[in-house]
Coordinates of C-alpha atoms in Angstrom, one line a residue:
Chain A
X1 CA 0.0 0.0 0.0
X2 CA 1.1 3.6 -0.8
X3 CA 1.3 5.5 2.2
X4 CA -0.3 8.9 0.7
X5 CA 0.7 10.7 4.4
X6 CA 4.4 10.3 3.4
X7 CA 4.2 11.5 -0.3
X8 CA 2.1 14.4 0.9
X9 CA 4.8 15.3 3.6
X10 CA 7.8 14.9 0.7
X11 CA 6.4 17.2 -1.6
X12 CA 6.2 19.4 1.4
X13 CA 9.3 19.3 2.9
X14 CA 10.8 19.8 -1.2
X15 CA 8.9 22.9 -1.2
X16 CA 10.1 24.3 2.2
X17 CA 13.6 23.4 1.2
X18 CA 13.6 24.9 -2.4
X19 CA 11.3 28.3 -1.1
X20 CA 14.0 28.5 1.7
X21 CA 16.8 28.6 -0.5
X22 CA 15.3 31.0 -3.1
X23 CA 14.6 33.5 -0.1
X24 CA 18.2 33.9 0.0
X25 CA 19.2 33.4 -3.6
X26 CA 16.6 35.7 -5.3
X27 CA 17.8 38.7 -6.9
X28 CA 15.0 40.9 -6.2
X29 CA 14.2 41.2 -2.5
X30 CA 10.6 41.3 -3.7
X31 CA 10.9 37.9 -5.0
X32 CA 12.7 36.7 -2.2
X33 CA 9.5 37.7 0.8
X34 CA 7.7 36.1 -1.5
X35 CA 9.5 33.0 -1.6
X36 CA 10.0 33.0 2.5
X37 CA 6.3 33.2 2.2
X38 CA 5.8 30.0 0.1
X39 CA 8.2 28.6 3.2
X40 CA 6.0 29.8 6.2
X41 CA 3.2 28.3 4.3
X42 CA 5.4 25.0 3.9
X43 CA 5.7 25.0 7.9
X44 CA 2.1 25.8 8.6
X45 CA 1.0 22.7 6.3
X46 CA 3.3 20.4 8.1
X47 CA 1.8 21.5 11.2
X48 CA -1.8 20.5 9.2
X49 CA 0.0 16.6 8.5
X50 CA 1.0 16.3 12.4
X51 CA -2.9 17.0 13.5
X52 CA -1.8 20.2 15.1
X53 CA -4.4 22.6 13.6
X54 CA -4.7 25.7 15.6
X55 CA -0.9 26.1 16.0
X56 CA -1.0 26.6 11.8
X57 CA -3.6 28.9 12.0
X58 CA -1.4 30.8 14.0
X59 CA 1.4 30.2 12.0
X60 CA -0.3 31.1 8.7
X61 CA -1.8 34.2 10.1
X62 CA 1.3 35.6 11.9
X63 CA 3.7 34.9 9.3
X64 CA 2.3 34.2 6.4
X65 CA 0.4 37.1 7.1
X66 CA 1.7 39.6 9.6
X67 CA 5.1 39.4 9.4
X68 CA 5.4 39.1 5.4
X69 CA 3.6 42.1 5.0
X70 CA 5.9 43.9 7.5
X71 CA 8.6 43.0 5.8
X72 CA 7.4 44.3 2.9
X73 CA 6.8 47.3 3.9
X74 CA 10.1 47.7 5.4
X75 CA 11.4 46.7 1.9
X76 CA 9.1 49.8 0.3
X77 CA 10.6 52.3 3.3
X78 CA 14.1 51.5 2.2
X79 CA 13.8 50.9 -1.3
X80 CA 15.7 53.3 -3.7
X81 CA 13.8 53.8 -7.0
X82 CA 15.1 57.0 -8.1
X83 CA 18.8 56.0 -8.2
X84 CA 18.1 52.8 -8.8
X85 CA 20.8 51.2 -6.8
X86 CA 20.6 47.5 -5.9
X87 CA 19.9 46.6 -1.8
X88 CA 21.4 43.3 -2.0
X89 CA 25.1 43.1 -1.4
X90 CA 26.4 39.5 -1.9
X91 CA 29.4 38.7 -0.3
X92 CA 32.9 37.6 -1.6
X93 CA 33.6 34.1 -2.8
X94 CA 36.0 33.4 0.0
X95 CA 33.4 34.4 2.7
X96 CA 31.0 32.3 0.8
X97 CA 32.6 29.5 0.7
X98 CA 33.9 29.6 4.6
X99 CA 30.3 30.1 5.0
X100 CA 29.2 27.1 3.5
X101 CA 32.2 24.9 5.1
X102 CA 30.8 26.3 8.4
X103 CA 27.3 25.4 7.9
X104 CA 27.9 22.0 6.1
X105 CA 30.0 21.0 8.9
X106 CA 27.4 21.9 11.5
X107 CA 24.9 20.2 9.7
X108 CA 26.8 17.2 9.0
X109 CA 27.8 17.1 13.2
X110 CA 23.8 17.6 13.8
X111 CA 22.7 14.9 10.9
X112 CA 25.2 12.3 12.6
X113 CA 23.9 12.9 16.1
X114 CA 20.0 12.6 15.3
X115 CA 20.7 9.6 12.8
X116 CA 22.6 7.7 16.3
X117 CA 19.1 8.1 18.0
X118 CA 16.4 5.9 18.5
X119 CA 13.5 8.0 17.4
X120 CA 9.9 7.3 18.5
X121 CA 7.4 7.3 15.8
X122 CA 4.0 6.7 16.6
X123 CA 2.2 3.5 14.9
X124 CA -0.7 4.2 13.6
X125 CA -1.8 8.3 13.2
X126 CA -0.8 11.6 15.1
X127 CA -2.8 11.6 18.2
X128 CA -5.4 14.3 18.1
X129 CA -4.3 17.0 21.0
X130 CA -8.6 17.5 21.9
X131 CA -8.1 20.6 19.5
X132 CA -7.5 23.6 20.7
X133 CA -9.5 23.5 23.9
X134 CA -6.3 21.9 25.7
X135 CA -3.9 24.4 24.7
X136 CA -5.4 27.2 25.5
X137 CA -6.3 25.7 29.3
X138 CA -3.2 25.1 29.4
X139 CA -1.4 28.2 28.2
X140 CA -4.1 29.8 31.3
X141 CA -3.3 27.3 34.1
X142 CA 0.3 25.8 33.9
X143 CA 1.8 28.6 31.6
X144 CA 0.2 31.1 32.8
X145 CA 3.9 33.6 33.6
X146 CA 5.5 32.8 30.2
X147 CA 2.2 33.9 28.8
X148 CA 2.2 37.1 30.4
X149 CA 5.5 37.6 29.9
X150 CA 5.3 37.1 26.4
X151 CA 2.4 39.4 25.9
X152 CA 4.9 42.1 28.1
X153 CA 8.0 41.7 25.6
X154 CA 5.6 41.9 22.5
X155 CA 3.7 45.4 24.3
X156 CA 7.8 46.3 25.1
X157 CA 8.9 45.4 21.6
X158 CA 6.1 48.0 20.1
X159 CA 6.3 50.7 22.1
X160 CA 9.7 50.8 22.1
X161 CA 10.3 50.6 18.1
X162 CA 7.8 53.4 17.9
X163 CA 10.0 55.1 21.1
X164 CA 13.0 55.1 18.2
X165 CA 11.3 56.4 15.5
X166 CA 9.8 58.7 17.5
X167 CA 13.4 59.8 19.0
X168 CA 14.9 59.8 15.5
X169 CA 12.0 62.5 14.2
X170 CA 12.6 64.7 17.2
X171 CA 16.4 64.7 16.8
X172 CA 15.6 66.1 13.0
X173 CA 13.2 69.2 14.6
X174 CA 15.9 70.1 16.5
X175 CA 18.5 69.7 13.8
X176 CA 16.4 71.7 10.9
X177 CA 16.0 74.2 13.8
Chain B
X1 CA -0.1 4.1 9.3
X2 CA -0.2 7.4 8.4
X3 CA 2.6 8.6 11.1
X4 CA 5.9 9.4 8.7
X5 CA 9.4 8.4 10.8
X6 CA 10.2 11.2 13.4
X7 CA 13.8 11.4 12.1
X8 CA 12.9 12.7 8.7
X9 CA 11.3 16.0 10.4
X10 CA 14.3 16.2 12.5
X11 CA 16.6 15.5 9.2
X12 CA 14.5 18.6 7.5
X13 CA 14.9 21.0 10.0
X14 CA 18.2 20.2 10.2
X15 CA 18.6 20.8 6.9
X16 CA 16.4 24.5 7.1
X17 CA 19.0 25.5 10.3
X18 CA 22.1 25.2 8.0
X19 CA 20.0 27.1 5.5
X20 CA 19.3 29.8 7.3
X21 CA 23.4 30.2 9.0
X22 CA 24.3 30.1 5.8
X23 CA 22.1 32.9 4.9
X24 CA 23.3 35.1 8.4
X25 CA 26.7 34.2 7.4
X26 CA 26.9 35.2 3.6
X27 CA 24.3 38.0 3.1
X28 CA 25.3 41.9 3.9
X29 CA 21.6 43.3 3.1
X30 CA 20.0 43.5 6.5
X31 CA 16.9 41.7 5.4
X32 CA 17.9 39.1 4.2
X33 CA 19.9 38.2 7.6
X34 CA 16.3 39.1 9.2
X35 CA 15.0 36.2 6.6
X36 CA 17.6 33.5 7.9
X37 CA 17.1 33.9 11.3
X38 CA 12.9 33.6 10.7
X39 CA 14.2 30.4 8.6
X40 CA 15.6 29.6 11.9
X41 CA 13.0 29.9 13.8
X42 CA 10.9 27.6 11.3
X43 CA 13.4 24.7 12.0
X44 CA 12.7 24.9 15.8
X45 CA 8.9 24.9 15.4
X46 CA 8.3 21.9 13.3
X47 CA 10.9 20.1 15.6
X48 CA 8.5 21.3 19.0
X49 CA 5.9 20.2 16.8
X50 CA 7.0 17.0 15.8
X51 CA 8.1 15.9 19.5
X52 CA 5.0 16.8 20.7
X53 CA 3.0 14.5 18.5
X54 CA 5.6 11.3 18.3
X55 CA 7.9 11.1 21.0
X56 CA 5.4 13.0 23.7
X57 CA 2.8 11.3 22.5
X58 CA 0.1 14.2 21.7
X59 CA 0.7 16.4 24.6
X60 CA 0.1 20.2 23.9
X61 CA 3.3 21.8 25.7
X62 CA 5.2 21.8 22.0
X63 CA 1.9 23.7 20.9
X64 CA 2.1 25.9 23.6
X65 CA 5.8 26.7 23.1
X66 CA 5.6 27.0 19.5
X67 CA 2.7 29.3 19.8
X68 CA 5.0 31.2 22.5
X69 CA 8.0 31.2 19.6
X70 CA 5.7 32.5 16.7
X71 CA 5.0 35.6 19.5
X72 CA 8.7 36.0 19.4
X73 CA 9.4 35.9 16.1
X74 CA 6.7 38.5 15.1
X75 CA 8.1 41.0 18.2
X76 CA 12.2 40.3 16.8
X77 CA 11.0 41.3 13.3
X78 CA 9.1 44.6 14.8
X79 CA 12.3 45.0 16.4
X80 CA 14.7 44.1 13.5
X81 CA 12.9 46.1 10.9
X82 CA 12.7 49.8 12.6
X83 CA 16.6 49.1 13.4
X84 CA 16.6 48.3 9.3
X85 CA 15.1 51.9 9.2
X86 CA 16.7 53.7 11.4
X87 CA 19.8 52.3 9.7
X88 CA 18.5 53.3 6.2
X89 CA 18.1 56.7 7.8
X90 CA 21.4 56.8 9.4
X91 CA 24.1 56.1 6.2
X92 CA 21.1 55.7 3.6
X93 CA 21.8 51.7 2.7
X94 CA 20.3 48.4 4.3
X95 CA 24.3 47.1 4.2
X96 CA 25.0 45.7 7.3
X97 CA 28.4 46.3 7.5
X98 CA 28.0 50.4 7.1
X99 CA 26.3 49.5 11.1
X100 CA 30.0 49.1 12.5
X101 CA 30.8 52.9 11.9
X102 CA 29.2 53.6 14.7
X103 CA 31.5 57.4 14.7
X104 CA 28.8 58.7 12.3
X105 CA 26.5 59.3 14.6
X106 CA 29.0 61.0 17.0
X107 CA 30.3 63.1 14.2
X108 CA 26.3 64.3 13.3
X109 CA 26.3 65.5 17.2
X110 CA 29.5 67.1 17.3
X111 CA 28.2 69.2 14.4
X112 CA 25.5 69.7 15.6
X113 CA 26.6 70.9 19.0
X114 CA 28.6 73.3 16.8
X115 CA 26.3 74.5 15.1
X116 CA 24.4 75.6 17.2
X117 CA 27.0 77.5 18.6
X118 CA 27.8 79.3 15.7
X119 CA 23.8 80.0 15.9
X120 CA 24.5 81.8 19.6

């Protein structure tokens, strides 16, 4: 019997890796949040194959959605289109290529180590986690202080990048005065 | 069976970590750096994922932690991004390594300390 599941999650996993190296290779950045999009959407569907549904809806709204679009605009802040100069600066070959040493040999280290484990696989499906009612009893009772801290650092993280462009505007008043 | 062997996620996001240092290693244009480190971040997820559902056996914490990361990640690239702009502002390019002179800014103030007594 073909097992469908698997095919399904190869196709996926060739898609992450091919969107995640054409985030970095693209020569317009434009291309390039696209293509880390097509990756966050790669992740939230292998969240769908491991029966872990609400956690993609997050994923899929936050990045595919959120953060993309951030990006973007960040992108159309910076962007010159007057002068036309290119954003992306490739480095040299040399640095490339100590680069890619550096990272092969870290991944080769890490693919050793998980291929001497014993890994448990489940025999038969994913179990179902009772949707998302347990998580988000969960996040309430046990997890309660990472959950509020992590609602503090995202309220800290906003006011304070507002804080610095508002900083940067008021140093410019006093300059043009 | 429709479970597919745990090692293969963990193989992937292996894979996606190298990836993404290669990216943080080799790019100069401060968004793509921001890129790698989100591709970073995508490794760790599907492996809380993934341990949750096989070798925990379906309990939520991985869930709860990856929700907890995706919070993270969308408050580092808040973060990231107004730096990008403020660095735009600052020498007018997204190159990361113009961000080491950090003497530019100390030479705006200077001048502008001077000018303004020049003004008086």
């Amino acid at each position: 019997m073909v097992n469908v599941y698997a095919i399904d999650y190869i196709i996926m996993a060739v898609l992450i890796i091919i969107s995640a190296i054409m985030a970095l290779e693209a020569r317009e950045i434009v291309y390039a949040i696209f293509f880390f999009d097509l990756f966050t959407i790669g992740i939230g569907g292998m969240f769908l194959l491991f029966n872990a549904g609400y956690v993609a809806m997050f994923q899929l709204a936050v990045y595919a959605g959120a953060v993309a679009v951030t990006v973007l605009f960040a992108v159309m802040l910076t962007r010159r289109t007057a002068t036309g100069k290119e954003i992306i600066s490739f480095a040299s070959i040399r640095n490339k290529i100590a680069s890619l040493v550096l990272a092969l040999s870290i991944a080769a280290l890490m693919l050793i180590l998980v291929s001497r484990y014993d890994w448990a696989t489940p025999a038969g499906d994913y179990p179902d986690p009772l949707g998302g009612g347990a998580i988000f009893t969960s996040i309430v009772t046990n997890y309660v202080v990472p959950f509020l801290g992590i609602s503090l650092i995202l309220a800290a993280s906003l006011v304070g990048s507002v804080a610095l462009l508002r900083e940067e505007r008021s140093k410019k008043e006093v300059a043009s005065k | 069976m429709t479970a597919v062997p745990t090692e293969w996620t963990v193989y992937l996001s292996v894979v996606i970590l190298s990836i993404g240092l290669y990216g943080i290693f080799t790019r100069r244009s401060m968004i793509r750096i921001l890129l790698g480190v989100e591709l970073i971040l995508g490794a760790a997820t599907l492996n809380f994922i993934v341990f949750s559902m096989s070798v925990l056996n379906g309990d939520v914490v991985g869930h709860i932690l990856t929700l907890f990361v995706i919070a993270l990640a969308a408050a580092e690239t808040i973060i990231g991004l107004i730096l990008l702009i403020m660095l735009y502002k600052d020498v007018g390019s997204i190159d990361i390594s113009l961000a080491s002179d950090v003497k530019a800014e100390e030479q705006d103030e200077n001048k502008l300390t001077r000018g303004e007594k020049e003004d008086g």
